[in-house]
Amino acid sequence: MIEEKFASGRSFIHQLDPKIRIIASIILSFAAALCDNLYIAGFYFIISSILITMAKLKWMDVVNRLKPLFWFLLMIWIILPLTFDGETVYQYYGLRITVSGVILCCKITIKSITILLIFTALIATMTVASLGNGLHRLYVPDKMVFLLLMSYRYIAVIEEEYKRLLRAAKFRGFNPKTNLHSYKTFAYLAGMLFVRASLRAQRVHQAMLCRGFNQKFHTLDVYQPNRLNSIFLMGIFAASLSLVIFEIMWI
Amino acid sequence: MTDNSSVIRLEDISYSYPGSNTNVLDHLNLEINKGDRIGMMAPNGSGKTTLLHTIMGLCKPESGTIEVFGKLLKNEKDFIPVRSKIGLLFQDSDDQLFCPTVLDDVAFGPLNLGFSPQDAIDTARNTLERLGIQILEGHVTHRLSGGQKRLVALAAVLAMEPEVLLLDEPTAGLDHKVKEKLIHILNSLDISYFVISHEFDFAKAVTDKIYSMEDGKILRDDEIHIHRHEHVHKHGRHPHNHK
Ligand SMILES: Nc1ncnc2c1ncn2[C@@H]1O[C@H](COP(=O)(O)OP(=O)(O)OP(=O)(O)O)[C@@H](O)[C@H]1O
Ligand SMILES: [Mg+2]
């Protein structure tokens, strides 16, 4: 089950309209992705950290969320400095570590962490239902929103089914080894998983229809129209715009 | 209570699942009138669930007509408004609970009916309270026990204030106390319902007549008399019913 761990807070960020948060995160992450200066990227990083603090998220949890990214970054740090052309800072026989390679790595690291922090602070702090609702009000086509919501639900369902099947097999003494019987069992499990998941998806859809589902998304989360919404959006917009202009004009 | 206006009327319905050529429903007729409290006891695989799904328009019959509240239902569009007036409790509650928390799930129906979030929450809370499960409100649905899921699913159905209830084995997996509560709840409702159950005691306590199914057709009270008699004797202590 995908946990909406960050969605339950009561901070200032949590009370912002999903629509506003989606727009703000898109503006900020675009600006951050396009900037080409290490110091400016640092500024974006600071902004994103402020957002995380404002959302009152625990840094430990956030770092845990970023773990997969760290593996990716580690790979980049191993490969890029060695393969990039430029001034050499360190040489060990044939291996050369270049300055521009290291700088590029720093940029990629800061930018990718920044963008994930932005999305964690602004998007992960709403339930998927609210996200769907926000996208819907931003005129994203219903089908796309539906796809998002359904895959979110069905992934959880499929995982559940898989666990159930594996449990059933284990309770009957199945002990995976490297032999034909084990491979065959896993193939059965996989096949069964698809059948079950699609049948269940069908039944869930039927159940939704029975309860008046009409391709529209409603949430229980109410977002009061609030001046803070527009102030927040203006603030984000002004900050990114000034950083972009600053980079173009002076650097 | 009975003013005999027909709520659901199936005529000459035949249905077979795609890819199979045995008719699960075979020229079946069924009428549920206002105030009817009908029980359905029939063997596994006789097509009870299929029957309910056909009424809701989830299985499209090959022949026959479905009339609900006097209106003929032909295509998907006709079924949409009707579905919120018929409450179907699925045989497997896992299919029915798809929202993260219990409150979300129970409020899903009312929200679709156009309630404001606050009203939907109020309705959901009231329904949970009526079933005595208000403490489950904030629980995560997929972590509930089987019996709890059943009750939450029932709450989700009742929250839409349906005019007819179709219950697919509501007592499966419920303990004695909860079953008693369910009997009490059903008896205090003044809407018509159709209950599938394998438990004679339960069916007897909440319904006025009991139907059965065989060969894709409905057998009415008088036709299943013998069957029921046998059943009573098998389980001993229940008083039997000679009509
Ligand atoms: N999705 C399906 N595809 C093909 N055949 C099906 C499907 N679902 C049910 N059937 C078949 O239709 C028949 C009736 O099934 P149904 O689920 O309506 O029985 P039921 O009376 O509800 O049984 P139970 O008491 O076990 O719930 C069964 O013979 C079953 O094999
Ligand atoms: Mg059934």
Coordinates of C-alpha atoms and ligand atoms in Angstrom, one line a residue:
Chain A
M1 CA 0.0 0.0 0.0
I2 CA 1.3 3.4 -0.9
E3 CA 1.2 5.5 2.3
E4 CA 0.1 9.0 2.2
K5 CA 2.4 9.7 5.1
F6 CA 2.9 13.4 4.6
A7 CA -0.6 14.2 3.7
S8 CA -2.0 14.3 7.2
G9 CA -0.3 17.4 8.6
R10 CA -2.0 20.6 9.5
S11 CA 0.6 23.1 8.5
F12 CA 0.2 26.3 6.4
I13 CA 1.2 24.3 3.3
H14 CA -1.4 21.7 3.9
Q15 CA -4.1 24.3 4.0
L16 CA -3.2 25.7 0.6
D17 CA -5.5 24.9 -2.3
P18 CA -4.2 21.8 -4.3
K19 CA -4.5 23.9 -7.5
I20 CA -2.2 26.6 -6.1
R21 CA 0.3 24.0 -4.9
I22 CA 0.4 22.3 -8.3
I23 CA 1.1 25.5 -10.1
A24 CA 3.7 26.7 -7.6
S25 CA 5.6 23.4 -7.8
I26 CA 5.6 23.4 -11.6
I27 CA 6.9 27.0 -11.7
L28 CA 9.6 26.4 -9.1
S29 CA 10.8 23.1 -10.4
F30 CA 11.0 24.4 -14.0
A31 CA 13.0 27.4 -12.9
A32 CA 15.3 25.2 -10.8
A33 CA 15.8 22.7 -13.6
L34 CA 16.7 25.4 -16.1
C35 CA 19.2 27.3 -14.0
D36 CA 22.7 26.7 -14.9
N37 CA 24.7 28.3 -12.1
L38 CA 25.8 26.5 -9.0
Y39 CA 25.1 29.4 -6.6
I40 CA 21.7 30.1 -8.0
A41 CA 20.9 26.4 -7.7
G42 CA 21.9 26.8 -4.1
F43 CA 19.2 29.5 -3.7
Y44 CA 16.6 27.2 -5.1
F45 CA 17.7 24.5 -2.7
I46 CA 17.3 27.0 0.2
I47 CA 13.8 27.8 -1.0
S48 CA 12.8 24.2 -1.2
S49 CA 14.2 23.6 2.3
I50 CA 12.1 26.5 3.6
L51 CA 9.1 24.9 2.0
I52 CA 9.8 21.6 3.7
T53 CA 10.1 23.4 7.0
M54 CA 6.9 25.3 6.4
A55 CA 5.1 22.0 5.8
K56 CA 6.4 20.8 9.2
L57 CA 7.7 17.5 7.8
K58 CA 10.3 15.6 9.7
W59 CA 13.7 15.8 8.0
M60 CA 14.4 12.1 8.8
D61 CA 11.2 11.0 6.9
V62 CA 12.1 13.3 4.0
V63 CA 15.6 11.9 3.7
N64 CA 14.2 8.4 3.8
R65 CA 12.0 9.3 0.9
L66 CA 14.9 10.6 -1.1
K67 CA 16.9 7.4 -0.6
P68 CA 16.3 6.0 -4.1
L69 CA 17.6 9.3 -5.6
F70 CA 20.8 9.0 -3.6
W71 CA 21.7 5.7 -5.3
F72 CA 21.2 7.4 -8.7
L73 CA 23.4 10.3 -7.6
L74 CA 26.0 8.0 -6.3
M75 CA 26.3 6.4 -9.8
I76 CA 26.6 9.8 -11.4
W77 CA 29.4 10.8 -8.9
I78 CA 31.3 7.7 -9.8
I79 CA 31.0 8.0 -13.6
L80 CA 30.8 11.7 -14.5
P81 CA 34.0 13.2 -12.9
L82 CA 36.0 10.4 -14.6
T83 CA 34.6 10.7 -18.1
F84 CA 34.1 14.5 -18.4
D85 CA 36.7 16.5 -20.4
G86 CA 38.3 19.5 -18.8
E87 CA 40.9 20.8 -16.3
T88 CA 42.3 17.9 -14.2
V89 CA 42.2 18.2 -10.4
Y90 CA 43.5 14.8 -9.6
Q91 CA 45.2 12.1 -11.6
Y92 CA 45.8 8.5 -10.7
Y93 CA 47.6 6.7 -13.6
G94 CA 45.1 6.8 -16.5
L95 CA 42.1 8.1 -14.4
R96 CA 41.6 11.8 -14.4
I97 CA 39.0 13.7 -12.3
T98 CA 38.1 16.9 -14.0
V99 CA 36.8 20.2 -12.5
S100 CA 34.0 20.6 -14.8
G101 CA 32.9 17.0 -14.2
V102 CA 32.8 17.7 -10.4
I103 CA 30.9 21.0 -10.9
L104 CA 28.4 19.2 -13.2
C105 CA 27.9 16.6 -10.6
C106 CA 27.3 19.2 -7.9
K107 CA 24.7 20.9 -10.1
I108 CA 22.9 17.7 -10.9
T109 CA 22.9 16.7 -7.2
I110 CA 21.6 20.0 -5.9
K111 CA 19.0 20.4 -8.7
S112 CA 17.5 17.0 -8.4
I113 CA 17.3 17.1 -4.6
T114 CA 15.8 20.5 -4.8
I115 CA 13.1 19.4 -7.3
L116 CA 12.2 16.4 -5.2
L117 CA 12.0 18.5 -2.1
I118 CA 9.7 20.9 -3.8
F119 CA 7.4 18.1 -4.8
T120 CA 7.6 16.5 -1.4
A121 CA 6.7 19.8 0.3
L122 CA 3.9 20.8 -2.1
I123 CA 2.5 17.7 -3.7
A124 CA 3.2 14.8 -1.3
T125 CA 1.4 16.8 1.4
M126 CA -1.9 16.2 -0.2
T127 CA -3.9 13.0 -0.6
V128 CA -4.0 11.5 -4.1
A129 CA -7.7 12.3 -4.2
S130 CA -6.9 16.0 -3.6
L131 CA -4.3 15.9 -6.3
G132 CA -6.8 14.5 -8.7
N133 CA -9.2 17.1 -7.7
G134 CA -6.6 19.9 -8.2
L135 CA -5.6 18.6 -11.6
H136 CA -9.3 18.4 -12.5
R137 CA -9.8 22.0 -11.7
L138 CA -6.7 22.9 -13.7
Y139 CA -8.5 21.5 -16.7
V140 CA -6.3 18.4 -17.0
P141 CA -8.5 15.9 -19.1
D142 CA -10.7 13.7 -16.9
K143 CA -9.3 10.6 -18.5
M144 CA -5.7 11.5 -17.4
V145 CA -6.9 12.2 -13.8
F146 CA -8.8 9.0 -13.8
L147 CA -5.8 7.1 -14.9
L148 CA -3.7 8.6 -12.1
L149 CA -6.3 7.8 -9.4
M150 CA -6.9 4.3 -10.7
S151 CA -3.3 3.3 -11.0
Y152 CA -2.8 4.6 -7.5
R153 CA -5.5 2.4 -6.2
Y154 CA -4.8 -0.6 -8.3
I155 CA -1.1 -0.7 -7.5
A156 CA -2.0 -1.1 -3.9
V157 CA -4.6 -3.7 -4.8
I158 CA -2.1 -5.7 -6.9
E159 CA 0.5 -5.6 -4.1
E160 CA -2.1 -6.8 -1.7
E161 CA -3.1 -9.7 -4.0
Y162 CA 0.5 -10.7 -4.5
K163 CA 1.1 -10.8 -0.7
R164 CA -2.0 -12.9 -0.3
L165 CA -1.1 -15.4 -3.0
L166 CA 2.5 -15.7 -1.7
R167 CA 1.2 -16.2 1.8
A168 CA -1.2 -18.9 0.6
A169 CA 1.7 -20.7 -1.1
K170 CA 3.9 -20.4 1.9
F171 CA 1.3 -21.7 4.3
R172 CA 1.2 -24.8 2.1
G173 CA 4.8 -25.4 2.6
F174 CA 6.2 -23.6 -0.4
N175 CA 9.9 -22.8 0.1
P176 CA 11.5 -21.0 -2.8
K177 CA 14.6 -22.7 -4.1
T178 CA 16.4 -22.7 -7.4
N179 CA 14.5 -25.6 -9.0
L180 CA 11.9 -26.1 -11.6
H181 CA 9.1 -26.5 -9.1
S182 CA 9.9 -23.0 -7.6
Y183 CA 10.1 -21.4 -11.0
K184 CA 6.8 -22.9 -12.0
T185 CA 5.2 -21.8 -8.8
F186 CA 6.4 -18.3 -9.3
A187 CA 5.1 -18.4 -12.9
Y188 CA 1.7 -19.5 -11.6
L189 CA 1.7 -16.8 -9.0
A190 CA 2.5 -14.1 -11.6
G191 CA -0.2 -15.4 -13.9
M192 CA -2.7 -15.6 -11.2
L193 CA -1.8 -12.2 -10.1
F194 CA -2.7 -10.7 -13.4
V195 CA -5.9 -12.5 -13.6
R196 CA -6.9 -11.7 -10.1
A197 CA -5.8 -8.1 -10.3
S198 CA -7.8 -7.4 -13.5
L199 CA -10.9 -9.2 -12.2
R200 CA -10.7 -7.2 -9.0
A201 CA -10.2 -4.0 -10.8
Q202 CA -13.3 -4.8 -12.7
R203 CA -15.3 -5.4 -9.5
V204 CA -14.0 -2.3 -7.8
H205 CA -15.1 -0.3 -10.8
Q206 CA -18.5 -2.0 -10.6
A207 CA -18.7 -1.1 -6.9
M208 CA -17.8 2.5 -7.7
L209 CA -20.6 2.6 -10.3
C210 CA -23.0 1.3 -7.8
R211 CA -22.3 4.1 -5.5
G212 CA -23.0 6.8 -8.0
F213 CA -19.5 7.3 -9.4
N214 CA -19.8 9.5 -12.5
Q215 CA -16.2 10.2 -13.5
K216 CA -16.0 13.2 -11.3
F217 CA -13.7 13.6 -8.3
H218 CA -14.8 14.7 -4.9
T219 CA -12.8 14.9 -1.8
L220 CA -13.6 15.4 1.8
D221 CA -10.7 17.8 2.2
V222 CA -12.1 21.3 2.1
Y223 CA -9.9 24.1 1.1
Q224 CA -11.3 27.5 2.1
P225 CA -10.7 30.2 -0.5
N226 CA -8.1 32.2 1.2
R227 CA -6.0 35.2 0.5
L228 CA -2.9 33.3 1.6
N229 CA -3.3 31.1 -1.6
S230 CA -2.7 34.0 -3.9
I231 CA 0.0 35.5 -1.7
F232 CA 1.9 32.2 -1.6
L233 CA 1.6 31.8 -5.4
M234 CA 2.8 35.4 -5.9
G235 CA 5.7 34.9 -3.6
I236 CA 6.9 31.7 -5.3
F237 CA 6.4 33.4 -8.7
A238 CA 8.4 36.5 -7.7
A239 CA 11.2 34.4 -6.2
S240 CA 11.7 32.3 -9.2
L241 CA 11.3 35.2 -11.6
S242 CA 13.9 37.3 -9.8
L243 CA 16.3 34.4 -9.7
V244 CA 15.9 33.7 -13.4
I245 CA 16.4 37.4 -14.2
F246 CA 19.3 37.6 -11.9
E247 CA 21.0 34.7 -13.7
I248 CA 20.3 36.1 -17.2
M249 CA 21.4 39.6 -16.4
W250 CA 24.5 39.3 -14.2
I251 CA 25.9 35.8 -14.6
Chain B
M1 CA -46.6 -0.9 4.3
T2 CA -47.3 -2.8 1.1
D3 CA -49.0 -0.7 -1.5
N4 CA -47.8 -3.2 -4.1
S5 CA -46.2 -0.8 -6.6
S6 CA -43.4 -2.7 -8.3
V7 CA -39.9 -1.5 -7.4
I8 CA -37.9 -4.0 -9.4
R9 CA -39.3 -6.2 -12.1
L10 CA -37.3 -8.6 -14.2
E11 CA -39.0 -10.3 -17.1
D12 CA -37.6 -13.2 -19.1
I13 CA -34.0 -12.4 -18.3
S14 CA -31.3 -14.7 -19.7
Y15 CA -27.6 -14.2 -19.1
S16 CA -24.5 -16.2 -19.6
Y17 CA -20.9 -15.2 -18.9
P18 CA -18.9 -14.3 -21.9
G19 CA -17.1 -17.4 -23.2
S20 CA -19.4 -19.9 -21.6
N21 CA -22.6 -21.3 -23.1
T22 CA -24.5 -22.3 -20.0
N23 CA -27.2 -19.8 -19.1
V24 CA -26.6 -18.7 -15.5
L25 CA -30.0 -16.9 -15.7
D26 CA -32.4 -18.7 -17.9
H27 CA -35.7 -16.9 -18.8
L28 CA -35.9 -15.6 -15.2
N29 CA -38.7 -13.6 -13.8
L30 CA -38.6 -11.7 -10.6
E31 CA -40.7 -9.0 -9.0
I32 CA -39.9 -7.0 -5.9
N33 CA -42.7 -4.8 -4.7
K34 CA -42.6 -1.9 -2.3
G35 CA -42.3 -3.1 1.3
D36 CA -41.2 -6.6 0.2
R37 CA -38.6 -8.3 2.4
I38 CA -37.5 -11.3 0.4
G39 CA -34.9 -13.8 1.4
M40 CA -33.0 -15.9 -1.1
M41 CA -31.5 -19.3 -0.3
A42 CA -29.9 -21.3 -3.0
P43 CA -26.9 -23.5 -3.5
N44 CA -23.5 -22.1 -4.3
G45 CA -23.0 -21.2 -8.0
S46 CA -26.7 -21.1 -8.7
G47 CA -26.5 -17.5 -10.0
K48 CA -27.6 -15.4 -7.0
T49 CA -24.8 -12.9 -7.3
T50 CA -25.2 -12.8 -11.0
L51 CA -28.9 -12.0 -10.5
L52 CA -28.1 -9.0 -8.3
H53 CA -25.4 -7.7 -10.7
T54 CA -27.9 -7.9 -13.5
I55 CA -30.4 -5.8 -11.6
M56 CA -27.7 -3.2 -11.1
G57 CA -26.8 -3.3 -14.8
L58 CA -23.3 -4.7 -14.2
C59 CA -24.1 -7.8 -16.2
K60 CA -25.9 -7.1 -19.5
P61 CA -28.6 -9.7 -20.1
E62 CA -28.9 -11.2 -23.6
S63 CA -32.7 -11.1 -23.5
G64 CA -35.5 -9.9 -21.3
T65 CA -36.4 -6.6 -19.7
I66 CA -35.4 -4.9 -16.5
E67 CA -37.8 -2.3 -15.0
V68 CA -36.9 -0.3 -11.9
F69 CA -39.4 2.1 -10.3
G70 CA -41.6 1.6 -13.3
K71 CA -38.9 2.6 -15.8
L72 CA -37.5 0.4 -18.5
L73 CA -33.7 0.2 -18.3
K74 CA -32.0 -0.4 -21.6
N75 CA -28.5 1.0 -21.7
E76 CA -25.8 2.1 -19.3
K77 CA -27.2 5.6 -19.2
D78 CA -30.6 4.4 -17.9
F79 CA -28.9 2.6 -15.0
I80 CA -26.9 5.5 -13.7
P81 CA -29.6 7.3 -11.8
V82 CA -31.1 4.1 -10.6
R83 CA -27.9 2.8 -9.1
S84 CA -27.8 5.4 -6.4
K85 CA -31.3 4.4 -5.3
I86 CA -30.6 0.7 -5.1
G87 CA -28.0 -0.2 -2.5
L88 CA -26.0 -3.3 -3.4
L89 CA -23.8 -4.9 -0.7
F90 CA -21.2 -6.9 -2.6
Q91 CA -20.4 -10.5 -1.6
D92 CA -16.7 -9.6 -1.1
S93 CA -16.4 -6.4 0.9
D94 CA -12.8 -5.9 -0.3
D95 CA -14.3 -5.0 -3.7
Q96 CA -16.4 -2.3 -2.1
L97 CA -13.9 -0.5 0.0
F98 CA -11.5 1.4 -2.1
C99 CA -10.9 4.7 -0.2
P100 CA -8.0 5.1 2.2
T101 CA -10.0 5.5 5.4
V102 CA -13.4 4.3 6.6
L103 CA -14.8 7.8 6.7
D104 CA -13.7 8.6 3.1
D105 CA -15.3 5.4 2.0
V106 CA -18.6 5.9 3.6
A107 CA -18.7 9.5 2.4
F108 CA -17.9 8.5 -1.2
G109 CA -21.5 7.7 -2.1
P110 CA -23.0 10.9 -0.6
L111 CA -20.3 13.0 -2.3
N112 CA -21.3 11.5 -5.6
L113 CA -24.9 12.3 -4.9
G114 CA -23.8 16.0 -4.7
F115 CA -23.6 16.5 -1.0
S116 CA -21.2 19.1 0.3
P117 CA -18.2 17.7 2.0
Q118 CA -19.5 18.7 5.4
D119 CA -22.9 17.1 4.8
A120 CA -21.2 14.0 3.4
I121 CA -19.1 13.7 6.6
D122 CA -22.2 14.2 8.8
T123 CA -24.2 11.6 6.9
A124 CA -21.2 9.2 7.0
R125 CA -20.8 9.7 10.8
N126 CA -24.5 9.2 11.4
T127 CA -24.5 6.0 9.5
L128 CA -21.4 4.6 11.2
E129 CA -23.1 5.5 14.5
R130 CA -26.3 3.7 13.6
L131 CA -24.3 0.5 13.0
G132 CA -22.3 1.1 16.2
I133 CA -19.0 1.3 14.5
Q134 CA -18.2 5.0 14.9
I135 CA -14.8 4.1 16.5
L136 CA -13.6 2.7 13.1
E137 CA -14.0 6.1 11.5
G138 CA -10.4 7.0 11.0
H139 CA -9.2 3.4 10.4
V140 CA -7.5 2.4 7.2
T141 CA -10.0 0.2 5.3
H142 CA -7.6 -2.5 4.1
R143 CA -6.4 -3.2 7.6
L144 CA -9.9 -4.0 9.0
S145 CA -11.0 -7.5 9.9
G146 CA -13.3 -9.3 7.6
G147 CA -16.3 -8.7 9.8
Q148 CA -15.5 -5.0 10.3
K149 CA -15.1 -4.6 6.5
R150 CA -18.6 -6.1 6.1
L151 CA -20.1 -3.5 8.5
V152 CA -18.3 -0.6 6.9
A153 CA -19.4 -1.8 3.4
L154 CA -23.0 -1.9 4.8
A155 CA -22.6 1.6 6.2
A156 CA -21.3 2.8 2.8
V157 CA -24.4 1.4 1.2
L158 CA -26.8 2.7 3.8
A159 CA -25.2 6.2 3.7
M160 CA -26.7 6.7 0.2
E161 CA -30.1 6.2 1.7
P162 CA -31.2 3.7 -1.0
E163 CA -34.9 2.9 -1.6
V164 CA -34.1 -0.8 -2.0
L165 CA -31.4 -2.9 -0.6
L166 CA -29.8 -5.9 -2.3
L167 CA -27.6 -7.7 0.2
D168 CA -25.3 -10.5 -1.0
E169 CA -24.7 -12.7 2.0
P170 CA -24.5 -9.9 4.6
T171 CA -23.9 -12.3 7.5
A172 CA -20.9 -14.1 6.1
G173 CA -18.1 -13.8 8.6
L174 CA -20.1 -11.9 11.3
D175 CA -20.2 -13.1 14.9
H176 CA -23.4 -13.8 16.7
K177 CA -23.7 -10.4 18.4
V178 CA -23.2 -8.4 15.2
K179 CA -25.6 -10.7 13.4
E180 CA -28.3 -9.9 16.0
K181 CA -27.5 -6.2 15.5
L182 CA -27.9 -6.6 11.8
I183 CA -31.2 -8.3 12.3
H184 CA -32.3 -5.4 14.4
I185 CA -31.1 -2.9 11.9
L186 CA -32.8 -4.6 8.9
N187 CA -36.1 -4.9 10.8
S188 CA -36.1 -1.3 11.7
L189 CA -35.6 -0.2 8.1
D190 CA -38.8 0.6 6.3
I191 CA -37.5 0.0 2.8
S192 CA -37.8 -3.1 0.7
Y193 CA -34.9 -5.5 0.5
F194 CA -33.7 -8.7 -1.0
V195 CA -31.3 -10.7 1.0
I196 CA -29.1 -13.6 -0.1
S197 CA -28.1 -15.8 2.8
H198 CA -27.1 -19.3 3.5
E199 CA -28.4 -19.0 7.1
F200 CA -31.9 -20.1 7.6
D201 CA -32.2 -18.5 11.0
F202 CA -31.1 -15.1 9.8
A203 CA -33.2 -15.2 6.6
K204 CA -36.2 -16.2 8.7
A205 CA -35.7 -13.3 11.1
V206 CA -35.5 -10.6 8.6
T207 CA -37.7 -11.6 5.7
D208 CA -41.3 -12.4 5.0
K209 CA -40.8 -14.9 2.2
I210 CA -37.9 -17.0 1.0
Y211 CA -37.2 -17.7 -2.6
S212 CA -34.7 -20.1 -4.1
M213 CA -33.0 -20.5 -7.5
E214 CA -32.6 -23.5 -9.7
D215 CA -31.5 -23.9 -13.3
G216 CA -31.4 -20.1 -13.7
K217 CA -34.9 -19.6 -12.5
I218 CA -36.5 -18.3 -9.3
L219 CA -38.5 -20.7 -7.2
R220 CA -41.1 -19.0 -5.1
D221 CA -42.1 -19.7 -1.5
D222 CA -44.6 -22.5 -2.2
E223 CA -42.3 -24.2 -4.6
I224 CA -39.4 -24.5 -2.2
H225 CA -41.5 -25.6 0.7
I226 CA -40.1 -29.2 0.7
H227 CA -36.6 -28.0 0.4
R228 CA -36.9 -25.7 3.3
H229 CA -38.6 -28.4 5.4
E230 CA -35.7 -30.7 4.8
H231 CA -33.3 -28.0 5.8
V232 CA -35.1 -27.3 9.0
H233 CA -34.9 -30.9 10.1
K234 CA -31.3 -31.2 9.2
H235 CA -30.4 -28.5 11.7
G236 CA -32.8 -29.7 14.3
R237 CA -33.9 -27.2 16.8
H238 CA -35.5 -24.6 14.6
P239 CA -39.3 -24.5 14.6
H240 CA -40.6 -25.5 11.2
N241 CA -42.9 -23.7 9.0
H242 CA -45.9 -25.4 7.4
K243 CA -47.7 -23.0 5.2
Ligands
LIG1 N1 -16.8 -13.8 -13.9 C1 -17.3 -15.0 -14.2 N2 -17.0 -15.5 -15.4 C2 -17.5 -16.7 -15.8 N3 -18.4 -17.4 -15.1 C3 -18.7 -16.9 -13.9 C4 -18.2 -15.7 -13.4 N4 -18.8 -15.4 -12.2 C5 -19.6 -16.5 -11.9 N5 -19.6 -17.4 -12.9 C6 -20.4 -18.6 -13.0 O1 -21.7 -18.3 -12.9 C7 -22.4 -19.2 -12.0 C8 -23.2 -18.4 -11.0 O2 -22.3 -17.7 -10.2 P1 -22.8 -16.7 -9.0 O3 -21.6 -16.0 -8.5 O4 -23.9 -15.9 -9.5 O5 -23.3 -17.8 -8.0 P2 -23.9 -17.6 -6.5 O6 -25.2 -18.1 -6.5 O7 -23.7 -16.2 -6.1 O8 -22.9 -18.5 -5.6 P3 -22.4 -18.3 -4.1 O9 -23.4 -18.8 -3.2 O10 -21.2 -19.2 -4.1 O11 -22.0 -16.9 -3.9 C9 -21.4 -20.1 -11.5 O12 -21.5 -21.4 -12.1 C10 -20.0 -19.5 -11.8 O13 -19.2 -20.5 -12.2
MG2 MG -22.7 -15.2 -4.7

